Amino acid sequence: MIRETTDAPLLRRNSFHVDETAARLIEFDSADDLDAVFGRGRPEVWYALGGGNNILFTQRFEGTLIKPAAAGIEAIGEDADSVTIRAAAATEWDDMVAWCVDHGLWGAENLSLIPGTVGAAPVQNIGAYGAEAADIIHRVEVYDTHRREHITLGKADCRFAYRDSIFKHEFRSRTVITSVEMRLGKRPAPNLAYGDLLSHVEARGGASLRNIRDAVCTIRRGKLPDTDILGNAGSFFKNPVVDRATGERLRSEDPSCPLYPAADPAKCKLAAGWLIDRAGLKGYRSGRVGVHERQALVLVNFGGATGGEVMALARHVQSVVLDRFGVEIEPEVNIL
Ligand code: EPU
């Protein structure tokens, strides 16, 4: 079934709590409903909306927001080492992680408590604590609005990279993700190399699935603002990938500058949060928006701010970081 709303209010549909509207919102229950939505003439401008956790509306959306409504998780296959599950697009990502932990399945636990839906996860290849969605995604089922058919993409087809995938490029405004298949391990495979995760897990008594999930949840709750209380979209900026010479220059200026390996060995990844923090902007406030006081990567709406106010702050942060370090940082959040 399809539910259509015109002049749809978006305040409760985006974690930044921006009070905009969309000309049209279509919610659909099953993947087959998309034939009806796109068969009767493709909406010219449309955007697939998940939980609205990684989006900034800067104006009224003069198009159609397409939103899946079906949620649910099922095991669809099993071999000696793994279990494959399918989760419908509107399933809360963290409900899926909890399901895996409850069923003793490994691979999703480091991605606990990331806000958003399963259908949104492949788009920016969500990640945290040394893991990313691509590590467990097996296949992605989509509706191709150009060919008007349902297709299944293998993991390689999705071209996953750091906070990136085909869904941000060729398939942007072309496909709607309807469900995601994930392959989880049956044997213990703790991944505790990131930051202070190991010490948090050890303090809980060792590397069980439950302890890892609890540790990740505790670390996240300590650093990241609760979107129910303070409007935000998690990391506003991506960690910038720069050439090694730039990384080494920054490291020689300040030995505490974090440098991470990048996919290209000639490059390295910097911590945008560190750059913003060292540029003196952590906790900076401008009217109704600001840089979060505990995690400089997160821009927050203290209440009532427009998307334009958030963007003005983002541009300020970008220019201060560029002046101070000569490094450009780019938004990770989708800006509409
Ligand atoms: N740092 C600071 N000051 C800050 C923030 C960070 O000095 O205000 C330093 C930290 O001390 C650390 C480094 O920067 O040395 C990296 O910080 P952190 O471990 O908090 O991770 P991050 O790079 O800031 C990334 C993801 C997060 C994810 C965390 C944990 C991106 C853009 N962000 O943040 O993802 O939760 O790692 O793995 O890659 C999100 O995408 O919305 C998100 C929250």
mmCIF file of C-alpha atoms and ligand atoms in Angstrom:
data_model
loop_
_atom_site.group_PDB
_atom_site.id
_atom_site.type_symbol
_atom_site.label_atom_id
_atom_site.label_comp_id
_atom_site.label_asym_id
_atom_site.label_seq_id
_atom_site.Cartn_x
_atom_site.Cartn_y
_atom_site.Cartn_z
ATOM 1 C CA MET A 1 0.000 0.000 0.000
ATOM 2 C CA ILE A 2 1.047 3.575 -0.640
ATOM 3 C CA ARG A 3 0.306 6.583 1.543
ATOM 4 C CA GLU A 4 0.717 9.977 -0.009
ATOM 5 C CA THR A 5 0.937 13.291 1.859
ATOM 6 C CA THR A 6 1.200 16.696 0.253
ATOM 7 C CA ASP A 7 3.013 19.537 2.023
ATOM 8 C CA ALA A 8 4.436 16.961 4.407
ATOM 9 C CA PRO A 9 5.939 18.412 7.592
ATOM 10 C CA LEU A 10 9.509 17.214 8.071
ATOM 11 C CA LEU A 11 10.262 18.403 11.616
ATOM 12 C CA ARG A 12 9.853 14.913 13.064
ATOM 13 C CA ARG A 13 11.393 13.228 10.040
ATOM 14 C CA ASN A 14 14.914 14.616 10.347
ATOM 15 C CA SER A 15 17.263 14.261 13.297
ATOM 16 C CA PHE A 16 18.524 17.847 12.838
ATOM 17 C CA HIS A 17 14.971 18.955 13.828
ATOM 18 C CA VAL A 18 14.761 21.410 10.944
ATOM 19 C CA ASP A 19 11.195 22.602 10.367
ATOM 20 C CA GLU A 20 10.827 22.279 6.577
ATOM 21 C CA THR A 21 8.202 20.678 4.367
ATOM 22 C CA ALA A 22 8.228 18.429 1.315
ATOM 23 C CA ALA A 23 5.851 19.049 -1.581
ATOM 24 C CA ARG A 24 4.999 15.338 -1.504
ATOM 25 C CA LEU A 25 5.827 12.331 0.653
ATOM 26 C CA ILE A 26 5.072 8.790 -0.451
ATOM 27 C CA GLU A 27 5.379 5.959 2.063
ATOM 28 C CA PHE A 28 5.248 2.452 0.655
ATOM 29 C CA ASP A 29 4.711 -0.877 2.415
ATOM 30 C CA SER A 30 6.222 -3.360 0.005
ATOM 31 C CA ALA A 31 8.863 -3.242 -2.717
ATOM 32 C CA ASP A 32 6.157 -4.079 -5.287
ATOM 33 C CA ASP A 33 4.405 -0.795 -4.490
ATOM 34 C CA LEU A 34 7.262 1.010 -6.228
ATOM 35 C CA ASP A 35 5.964 -0.190 -9.608
ATOM 36 C CA ALA A 36 2.844 1.852 -8.913
ATOM 37 C CA VAL A 37 4.809 4.889 -7.667
ATOM 38 C CA PHE A 38 7.189 5.025 -10.612
ATOM 39 C CA GLY A 39 5.015 3.313 -13.212
ATOM 40 C CA ARG A 40 2.513 6.131 -13.413
ATOM 41 C CA GLY A 41 5.150 8.633 -14.457
ATOM 42 C CA ARG A 42 8.364 9.027 -12.550
ATOM 43 C CA PRO A 43 8.357 11.959 -10.142
ATOM 44 C CA GLU A 44 10.837 14.420 -11.662
ATOM 45 C CA VAL A 45 12.588 15.208 -8.431
ATOM 46 C CA TRP A 46 12.594 12.598 -5.730
ATOM 47 C CA TYR A 47 14.735 11.463 -2.855
ATOM 48 C CA ALA A 48 14.645 8.255 -0.810
ATOM 49 C CA LEU A 49 14.300 9.103 2.862
ATOM 50 C CA GLY A 50 15.240 6.682 5.611
ATOM 51 C CA GLY A 51 15.187 7.723 9.244
ATOM 52 C CA GLY A 52 16.340 11.228 8.294
ATOM 53 C CA ASN A 53 19.471 10.846 10.409
ATOM 54 C CA ASN A 54 22.026 11.961 7.858
ATOM 55 C CA ILE A 55 20.230 14.759 6.081
ATOM 56 C CA LEU A 56 20.010 18.522 6.303
ATOM 57 C CA PHE A 57 17.022 20.221 4.697
ATOM 58 C CA THR A 58 18.046 23.772 3.790
ATOM 59 C CA GLN A 59 14.760 24.643 2.091
ATOM 60 C CA ARG A 60 11.336 23.238 1.265
ATOM 61 C CA PHE A 61 11.832 20.066 -0.768
ATOM 62 C CA GLU A 62 10.028 20.738 -4.057
ATOM 63 C CA GLY A 63 9.830 17.097 -5.031
ATOM 64 C CA THR A 64 8.719 13.706 -3.731
ATOM 65 C CA LEU A 65 10.254 11.998 -0.741
ATOM 66 C CA ILE A 66 9.987 8.233 -1.090
ATOM 67 C CA LYS A 67 10.000 6.424 2.236
ATOM 68 C CA PRO A 68 9.882 2.664 2.859
ATOM 69 C CA ALA A 69 7.639 1.592 5.733
ATOM 70 C CA ALA A 70 8.338 -2.169 5.935
ATOM 71 C CA ALA A 71 10.598 -3.403 8.719
ATOM 72 C CA GLY A 72 11.604 -6.927 9.697
ATOM 73 C CA ILE A 73 14.512 -9.317 9.904
ATOM 74 C CA GLU A 74 14.659 -12.938 8.744
ATOM 75 C CA ALA A 75 17.414 -15.531 8.452
ATOM 76 C CA ILE A 76 17.560 -16.675 4.826
ATOM 77 C CA GLY A 77 20.594 -18.952 4.677
ATOM 78 C CA GLU A 78 23.222 -20.707 6.702
ATOM 79 C CA ASP A 79 26.473 -22.599 6.195
ATOM 80 C CA ALA A 80 29.129 -23.925 8.562
ATOM 81 C CA ASP A 81 30.574 -20.490 9.298
ATOM 82 C CA SER A 82 27.858 -17.936 8.664
ATOM 83 C CA VAL A 83 24.212 -17.006 8.693
ATOM 84 C CA THR A 84 22.731 -14.728 6.040
ATOM 85 C CA ILE A 85 19.895 -12.468 7.090
ATOM 86 C CA ARG A 86 17.646 -10.121 5.175
ATOM 87 C CA ALA A 87 16.388 -6.905 6.765
ATOM 88 C CA ALA A 88 13.729 -4.732 5.165
ATOM 89 C CA ALA A 89 14.727 -1.137 4.461
ATOM 90 C CA ALA A 90 12.740 0.525 7.270
ATOM 91 C CA THR A 91 14.209 -1.737 9.968
ATOM 92 C CA GLU A 92 16.072 0.332 12.547
ATOM 93 C CA TRP A 93 19.766 -0.411 12.082
ATOM 94 C CA ASP A 94 20.278 -0.874 15.802
ATOM 95 C CA ASP A 95 17.348 -3.329 16.039
ATOM 96 C CA MET A 96 19.193 -5.402 13.441
ATOM 97 C CA VAL A 97 22.444 -5.206 15.453
ATOM 98 C CA ALA A 98 20.579 -6.235 18.636
ATOM 99 C CA TRP A 99 18.987 -9.157 16.747
ATOM 100 C CA CYS A 100 22.430 -10.364 15.616
ATOM 101 C CA VAL A 101 23.847 -10.113 19.133
ATOM 102 C CA ASP A 102 20.816 -11.939 20.576
ATOM 103 C CA HIS A 103 21.316 -14.725 18.004
ATOM 104 C CA GLY A 104 25.054 -15.040 18.698
ATOM 105 C CA LEU A 105 26.072 -13.703 15.280
ATOM 106 C CA TRP A 106 29.306 -11.738 14.807
ATOM 107 C CA GLY A 107 30.083 -8.738 12.619
ATOM 108 C CA ALA A 108 27.521 -6.054 13.467
ATOM 109 C CA GLU A 109 28.324 -5.446 17.155
ATOM 110 C CA ASN A 110 30.839 -2.599 16.617
ATOM 111 C CA LEU A 111 28.110 -0.796 14.680
ATOM 112 C CA SER A 112 25.761 -0.704 17.678
ATOM 113 C CA LEU A 113 23.563 2.338 18.266
ATOM 114 C CA ILE A 114 24.226 4.035 14.929
ATOM 115 C CA PRO A 115 20.976 5.902 14.317
ATOM 116 C CA GLY A 116 19.078 5.306 11.096
ATOM 117 C CA THR A 117 17.506 2.565 9.039
ATOM 118 C CA VAL A 118 18.957 -0.512 7.345
ATOM 119 C CA GLY A 119 17.987 0.898 3.935
ATOM 120 C CA ALA A 120 20.094 4.013 4.486
ATOM 121 C CA ALA A 121 23.167 2.140 5.727
ATOM 122 C CA PRO A 122 24.625 1.101 2.344
ATOM 123 C CA VAL A 123 24.320 4.619 0.902
ATOM 124 C CA GLN A 124 27.085 6.135 2.967
ATOM 125 C CA ASN A 125 28.498 2.792 4.137
ATOM 126 C CA ILE A 126 27.996 3.691 7.789
ATOM 127 C CA GLY A 127 30.878 2.900 10.068
ATOM 128 C CA ALA A 128 32.241 3.133 13.582
ATOM 129 C CA TYR A 129 34.867 1.578 15.853
ATOM 130 C CA GLY A 130 36.910 -0.039 13.099
ATOM 131 C CA ALA A 131 33.951 -1.616 11.278
ATOM 132 C CA GLU A 132 31.692 -0.536 8.465
ATOM 133 C CA ALA A 133 28.447 -1.771 6.960
ATOM 134 C CA ALA A 134 30.316 -3.089 3.898
ATOM 135 C CA ASP A 135 32.059 -5.647 6.127
ATOM 136 C CA ILE A 136 28.782 -7.518 6.588
ATOM 137 C CA ILE A 137 26.644 -6.506 3.593
ATOM 138 C CA HIS A 138 26.234 -9.405 1.188
ATOM 139 C CA ARG A 139 23.668 -8.091 -1.300
ATOM 140 C CA VAL A 140 21.432 -5.065 -1.648
ATOM 141 C CA GLU A 141 17.973 -5.274 -3.201
ATOM 142 C CA VAL A 142 16.892 -2.134 -5.013
ATOM 143 C CA TYR A 143 14.203 -0.834 -7.300
ATOM 144 C CA ASP A 144 15.780 0.650 -10.408
ATOM 145 C CA THR A 145 13.546 3.555 -11.366
ATOM 146 C CA HIS A 146 15.114 3.866 -14.838
ATOM 147 C CA ARG A 147 14.504 0.272 -15.867
ATOM 148 C CA ARG A 148 11.465 0.002 -13.610
ATOM 149 C CA GLU A 149 12.545 -3.306 -12.203
ATOM 150 C CA HIS A 150 13.813 -4.871 -9.024
ATOM 151 C CA ILE A 151 17.482 -5.811 -9.092
ATOM 152 C CA THR A 152 19.911 -7.351 -6.631
ATOM 153 C CA LEU A 153 23.384 -5.870 -6.349
ATOM 154 C CA GLY A 154 26.287 -7.942 -5.083
ATOM 155 C CA LYS A 155 28.650 -6.321 -2.631
ATOM 156 C CA ALA A 156 31.255 -5.550 -5.340
ATOM 157 C CA ASP A 157 28.580 -3.797 -7.452
ATOM 158 C CA CYS A 158 27.952 -1.401 -4.568
ATOM 159 C CA ARG A 159 31.517 0.030 -4.789
ATOM 160 C CA PHE A 160 31.805 0.635 -1.098
ATOM 161 C CA ALA A 161 34.517 2.968 0.173
ATOM 162 C CA TYR A 162 34.933 5.186 3.237
ATOM 163 C CA ARG A 163 31.464 6.729 3.724
ATOM 164 C CA ASP A 164 30.801 6.162 0.045
ATOM 165 C CA SER A 165 29.064 3.827 -2.415
ATOM 166 C CA ILE A 166 27.511 3.705 -5.867
ATOM 167 C CA PHE A 167 24.301 5.000 -4.246
ATOM 168 C CA LYS A 168 25.952 8.414 -3.815
ATOM 169 C CA HIS A 169 27.061 8.497 -7.462
ATOM 170 C CA GLU A 170 25.641 6.671 -10.513
ATOM 171 C CA PHE A 171 22.666 5.347 -8.554
ATOM 172 C CA ARG A 172 21.852 8.616 -6.809
ATOM 173 C CA SER A 173 18.280 9.530 -7.795
ATOM 174 C CA ARG A 174 18.013 6.220 -9.628
ATOM 175 C CA THR A 175 17.541 3.377 -7.152
ATOM 176 C CA VAL A 176 15.469 2.894 -4.008
ATOM 177 C CA ILE A 177 16.924 0.365 -1.570
ATOM 178 C CA THR A 178 14.196 -2.022 -0.438
ATOM 179 C CA SER A 179 16.135 -4.562 1.640
ATOM 180 C CA VAL A 180 19.661 -5.542 2.576
ATOM 181 C CA GLU A 181 21.140 -9.013 2.981
ATOM 182 C CA MET A 182 23.918 -9.330 5.540
ATOM 183 C CA ARG A 183 26.261 -12.212 6.242
ATOM 184 C CA LEU A 184 27.259 -12.665 9.898
ATOM 185 C CA GLY A 185 29.812 -15.010 11.399
ATOM 186 C CA LYS A 186 28.972 -17.865 13.770
ATOM 187 C CA ARG A 187 32.427 -17.940 15.354
ATOM 188 C CA PRO A 188 33.773 -15.286 17.711
ATOM 189 C CA ALA A 189 35.669 -12.579 15.781
ATOM 190 C CA PRO A 190 36.136 -9.620 18.117
ATOM 191 C CA ASN A 191 37.408 -6.468 16.416
ATOM 192 C CA LEU A 192 38.737 -4.340 19.257
ATOM 193 C CA ALA A 193 41.656 -2.459 17.692
ATOM 194 C CA TYR A 194 39.914 0.933 17.536
ATOM 195 C CA GLY A 195 40.710 3.535 20.179
ATOM 196 C CA ASP A 196 39.884 2.548 23.744
ATOM 197 C CA LEU A 197 37.330 -0.133 22.814
ATOM 198 C CA LEU A 198 39.530 -2.980 24.093
ATOM 199 C CA SER A 199 39.879 -1.471 27.579
ATOM 200 C CA HIS A 200 36.110 -0.844 27.794
ATOM 201 C CA VAL A 201 35.408 -4.451 26.772
ATOM 202 C CA GLU A 202 37.975 -5.865 29.199
ATOM 203 C CA ALA A 203 36.481 -3.794 31.997
ATOM 204 C CA ARG A 204 33.194 -5.610 31.293
ATOM 205 C CA GLY A 205 34.821 -9.024 31.632
ATOM 206 C CA GLY A 206 35.994 -9.923 28.116
ATOM 207 C CA ALA A 207 35.172 -9.989 24.437
ATOM 208 C CA SER A 208 31.652 -11.438 24.338
ATOM 209 C CA LEU A 209 29.178 -10.086 21.802
ATOM 210 C CA ARG A 210 27.110 -8.573 24.613
ATOM 211 C CA ASN A 211 30.115 -6.864 26.223
ATOM 212 C CA ILE A 212 31.264 -5.383 22.915
ATOM 213 C CA ARG A 213 27.787 -4.074 22.159
ATOM 214 C CA ASP A 214 27.454 -2.599 25.658
ATOM 215 C CA ALA A 215 30.918 -0.989 25.443
ATOM 216 C CA VAL A 216 30.208 0.604 22.051
ATOM 217 C CA CYS A 217 26.831 1.890 23.300
ATOM 218 C CA THR A 218 28.455 3.399 26.395
ATOM 219 C CA ILE A 219 31.233 5.096 24.409
ATOM 220 C CA ARG A 220 28.765 6.498 21.872
ATOM 221 C CA ARG A 221 26.364 7.755 24.568
ATOM 222 C CA GLY A 222 29.289 9.498 26.260
ATOM 223 C CA LYS A 223 30.405 11.396 23.152
ATOM 224 C CA LEU A 224 27.498 11.816 20.798
ATOM 225 C CA PRO A 225 24.453 13.941 21.587
ATOM 226 C CA ASP A 226 21.064 12.192 21.768
ATOM 227 C CA THR A 227 19.066 13.323 18.750
ATOM 228 C CA ASP A 228 15.859 13.217 20.835
ATOM 229 C CA ILE A 229 17.294 16.040 22.929
ATOM 230 C CA LEU A 230 19.607 17.975 20.618
ATOM 231 C CA GLY A 231 19.127 18.118 16.843
ATOM 232 C CA ASN A 232 22.139 16.714 14.986
ATOM 233 C CA ALA A 233 23.117 14.243 12.274
ATOM 234 C CA GLY A 234 26.144 12.564 13.849
ATOM 235 C CA SER A 235 29.427 13.431 12.149
ATOM 236 C CA PHE A 236 28.695 16.449 9.977
ATOM 237 C CA PHE A 237 32.032 16.200 8.152
ATOM 238 C CA LYS A 238 33.982 13.309 6.681
ATOM 239 C CA ASN A 239 37.474 12.641 7.916
ATOM 240 C CA PRO A 240 39.585 14.166 5.114
ATOM 241 C CA VAL A 241 41.896 12.015 3.038
ATOM 242 C CA VAL A 242 45.084 13.967 2.226
ATOM 243 C CA ASP A 243 48.482 13.192 0.689
ATOM 244 C CA ARG A 244 51.037 11.784 3.103
ATOM 245 C CA ALA A 245 53.163 14.947 2.981
ATOM 246 C CA THR A 246 50.255 16.994 4.358
ATOM 247 C CA GLY A 247 49.677 14.421 7.089
ATOM 248 C CA GLU A 248 53.325 14.411 8.047
ATOM 249 C CA ARG A 249 53.464 18.219 8.056
ATOM 250 C CA LEU A 250 50.551 18.338 10.506
ATOM 251 C CA ARG A 251 52.086 15.577 12.628
ATOM 252 C CA SER A 252 55.408 17.473 12.819
ATOM 253 C CA GLU A 253 53.561 20.639 13.860
ATOM 254 C CA ASP A 254 51.605 18.739 16.510
ATOM 255 C CA PRO A 255 52.579 15.142 17.339
ATOM 256 C CA SER A 256 49.099 14.458 18.736
ATOM 257 C CA CYS A 257 47.526 14.819 15.247
ATOM 258 C CA PRO A 258 45.832 11.450 14.505
ATOM 259 C CA LEU A 259 46.822 9.884 11.151
ATOM 260 C CA TYR A 260 44.943 6.852 9.857
ATOM 261 C CA PRO A 261 45.789 4.730 6.824
ATOM 262 C CA ALA A 262 43.723 5.426 3.690
ATOM 263 C CA ALA A 263 42.708 3.014 0.921
ATOM 264 C CA ASP A 264 45.368 4.670 -1.301
ATOM 265 C CA PRO A 265 48.790 4.032 0.322
ATOM 266 C CA ALA A 266 50.078 7.418 -0.934
ATOM 267 C CA LYS A 267 47.464 9.095 1.243
ATOM 268 C CA CYS A 268 46.343 9.185 4.838
ATOM 269 C CA LYS A 269 43.140 10.040 6.658
ATOM 270 C CA LEU A 270 42.984 12.814 9.234
ATOM 271 C CA ALA A 271 40.466 13.204 12.061
ATOM 272 C CA ALA A 272 38.198 16.116 11.144
ATOM 273 C CA GLY A 273 37.047 16.262 14.790
ATOM 274 C CA TRP A 274 40.638 16.805 15.907
ATOM 275 C CA LEU A 275 41.197 19.547 13.291
ATOM 276 C CA ILE A 276 38.008 21.385 14.320
ATOM 277 C CA ASP A 277 38.845 20.958 17.992
ATOM 278 C CA ARG A 278 42.442 22.224 17.575
ATOM 279 C CA ALA A 279 41.167 25.135 15.488
ATOM 280 C CA GLY A 280 39.408 26.204 18.697
ATOM 281 C CA LEU A 281 35.847 25.522 17.578
ATOM 282 C CA LYS A 282 34.771 22.713 19.916
ATOM 283 C CA GLY A 283 31.804 24.087 21.863
ATOM 284 C CA TYR A 284 31.599 27.173 19.597
ATOM 285 C CA ARG A 285 28.063 28.555 19.418
ATOM 286 C CA SER A 286 26.457 30.949 16.966
ATOM 287 C CA GLY A 287 22.837 31.726 17.851
ATOM 288 C CA ARG A 288 20.733 28.572 17.573
ATOM 289 C CA VAL A 289 23.507 26.343 16.186
ATOM 290 C CA GLY A 290 26.895 25.196 17.404
ATOM 291 C CA VAL A 291 29.759 22.708 17.429
ATOM 292 C CA HIS A 292 29.091 19.998 19.994
ATOM 293 C CA GLU A 293 31.048 20.406 23.209
ATOM 294 C CA ARG A 294 32.108 16.749 23.464
ATOM 295 C CA GLN A 295 32.645 15.837 19.792
ATOM 296 C CA ALA A 296 33.710 18.600 17.410
ATOM 297 C CA LEU A 297 32.620 16.613 14.335
ATOM 298 C CA VAL A 298 28.994 17.062 15.292
ATOM 299 C CA LEU A 299 27.078 20.262 14.530
ATOM 300 C CA VAL A 300 23.991 20.781 16.660
ATOM 301 C CA ASN A 301 20.688 22.623 16.480
ATOM 302 C CA PHE A 302 19.936 23.999 19.945
ATOM 303 C CA GLY A 303 16.317 24.433 18.881
ATOM 304 C CA GLY A 304 14.451 26.215 16.104
ATOM 305 C CA ALA A 305 17.408 26.628 13.742
ATOM 306 C CA THR A 306 16.951 26.508 9.983
ATOM 307 C CA GLY A 307 19.045 24.367 7.668
ATOM 308 C CA GLY A 308 20.545 27.614 6.366
ATOM 309 C CA GLU A 309 21.840 28.476 9.832
ATOM 310 C CA VAL A 310 23.478 25.054 10.117
ATOM 311 C CA MET A 311 25.051 25.518 6.661
ATOM 312 C CA ALA A 312 26.393 28.961 7.617
ATOM 313 C CA LEU A 313 28.056 27.383 10.656
ATOM 314 C CA ALA A 314 29.413 24.528 8.507
ATOM 315 C CA ARG A 315 30.978 27.028 6.091
ATOM 316 C CA HIS A 316 32.520 28.913 8.997
ATOM 317 C CA VAL A 317 34.016 25.700 10.382
ATOM 318 C CA GLN A 318 35.346 24.735 6.933
ATOM 319 C CA SER A 319 37.014 28.113 6.428
ATOM 320 C CA VAL A 320 38.584 28.230 9.915
ATOM 321 C CA VAL A 321 40.015 24.711 9.427
ATOM 322 C CA LEU A 322 41.285 25.610 5.939
ATOM 323 C CA ASP A 323 42.992 28.795 7.229
ATOM 324 C CA ARG A 324 44.503 27.056 10.220
ATOM 325 C CA PHE A 325 45.647 23.762 8.651
ATOM 326 C CA GLY A 326 45.353 24.153 4.862
ATOM 327 C CA VAL A 327 42.970 21.163 4.786
ATOM 328 C CA GLU A 328 39.506 21.124 3.223
ATOM 329 C CA ILE A 329 36.819 19.227 5.071
ATOM 330 C CA GLU A 330 33.628 18.167 3.318
ATOM 331 C CA PRO A 331 30.171 17.454 4.676
ATOM 332 C CA GLU A 332 29.288 13.835 5.224
ATOM 333 C CA VAL A 333 25.632 14.725 5.681
ATOM 334 C CA ASN A 334 23.367 14.872 2.610
ATOM 335 C CA ILE A 335 22.316 18.453 1.995
ATOM 336 C CA LEU A 336 18.995 19.065 0.265
HETATM 337 N N1 EPU B 1 39.073 14.221 18.361
HETATM 338 C C1 EPU B 1 39.404 15.375 19.018
HETATM 339 N N2 EPU B 1 38.420 16.259 19.334
HETATM 340 C C2 EPU B 1 37.118 16.032 19.011
HETATM 341 C C3 EPU B 1 36.776 14.854 18.332
HETATM 342 C C4 EPU B 1 37.759 13.947 17.996
HETATM 343 O O1 EPU B 1 40.574 15.623 19.321
HETATM 344 O O2 EPU B 1 36.285 16.876 19.334
HETATM 345 C C5 EPU B 1 40.127 13.241 18.077
HETATM 346 C C6 EPU B 1 39.959 12.020 18.971
HETATM 347 O O3 EPU B 1 40.628 12.178 20.184
HETATM 348 C C7 EPU B 1 40.578 10.932 18.133
HETATM 349 C C8 EPU B 1 40.241 11.354 16.717
HETATM 350 O O4 EPU B 1 39.975 12.751 16.753
HETATM 351 O O5 EPU B 1 41.959 10.926 18.273
HETATM 352 C C9 EPU B 1 39.073 10.593 16.153
HETATM 353 O O6 EPU B 1 37.923 10.800 16.973
HETATM 354 P P1 EPU B 1 36.816 9.659 17.224
HETATM 355 O O7 EPU B 1 37.446 8.390 17.611
HETATM 356 O O8 EPU B 1 35.781 10.237 18.122
HETATM 357 O O9 EPU B 1 36.220 9.368 15.824
HETATM 358 P P2 EPU B 1 35.905 10.312 14.618
HETATM 359 O O10 EPU B 1 36.923 10.166 13.549
HETATM 360 O O11 EPU B 1 35.694 11.658 15.174
HETATM 361 C C10 EPU B 1 34.493 8.507 13.352
HETATM 362 C C11 EPU B 1 33.180 8.454 12.645
HETATM 363 C C12 EPU B 1 32.038 8.345 13.648
HETATM 364 C C13 EPU B 1 32.254 7.105 14.477
HETATM 365 C C14 EPU B 1 33.611 7.234 15.186
HETATM 366 C C15 EPU B 1 33.948 6.041 16.024
HETATM 367 C C16 EPU B 1 33.492 9.717 10.589
HETATM 368 C C17 EPU B 1 33.205 10.978 9.849
HETATM 369 N N3 EPU B 1 33.002 9.634 11.825
HETATM 370 O O12 EPU B 1 34.511 9.713 14.107
HETATM 371 O O13 EPU B 1 30.827 8.193 12.902
HETATM 372 O O14 EPU B 1 31.223 6.944 15.444
HETATM 373 O O15 EPU B 1 34.642 7.384 14.174
HETATM 374 O O16 EPU B 1 34.387 5.020 15.227
HETATM 375 O O17 EPU B 1 34.136 8.825 10.041
HETATM 376 C C18 EPU B 1 28.950 9.337 12.001
HETATM 377 O O18 EPU B 1 29.368 8.997 10.899
HETATM 378 O O19 EPU B 1 27.892 10.003 12.146
HETATM 379 C C19 EPU B 1 29.732 8.990 13.174
HETATM 380 C C20 EPU B 1 29.400 9.424 14.387
#
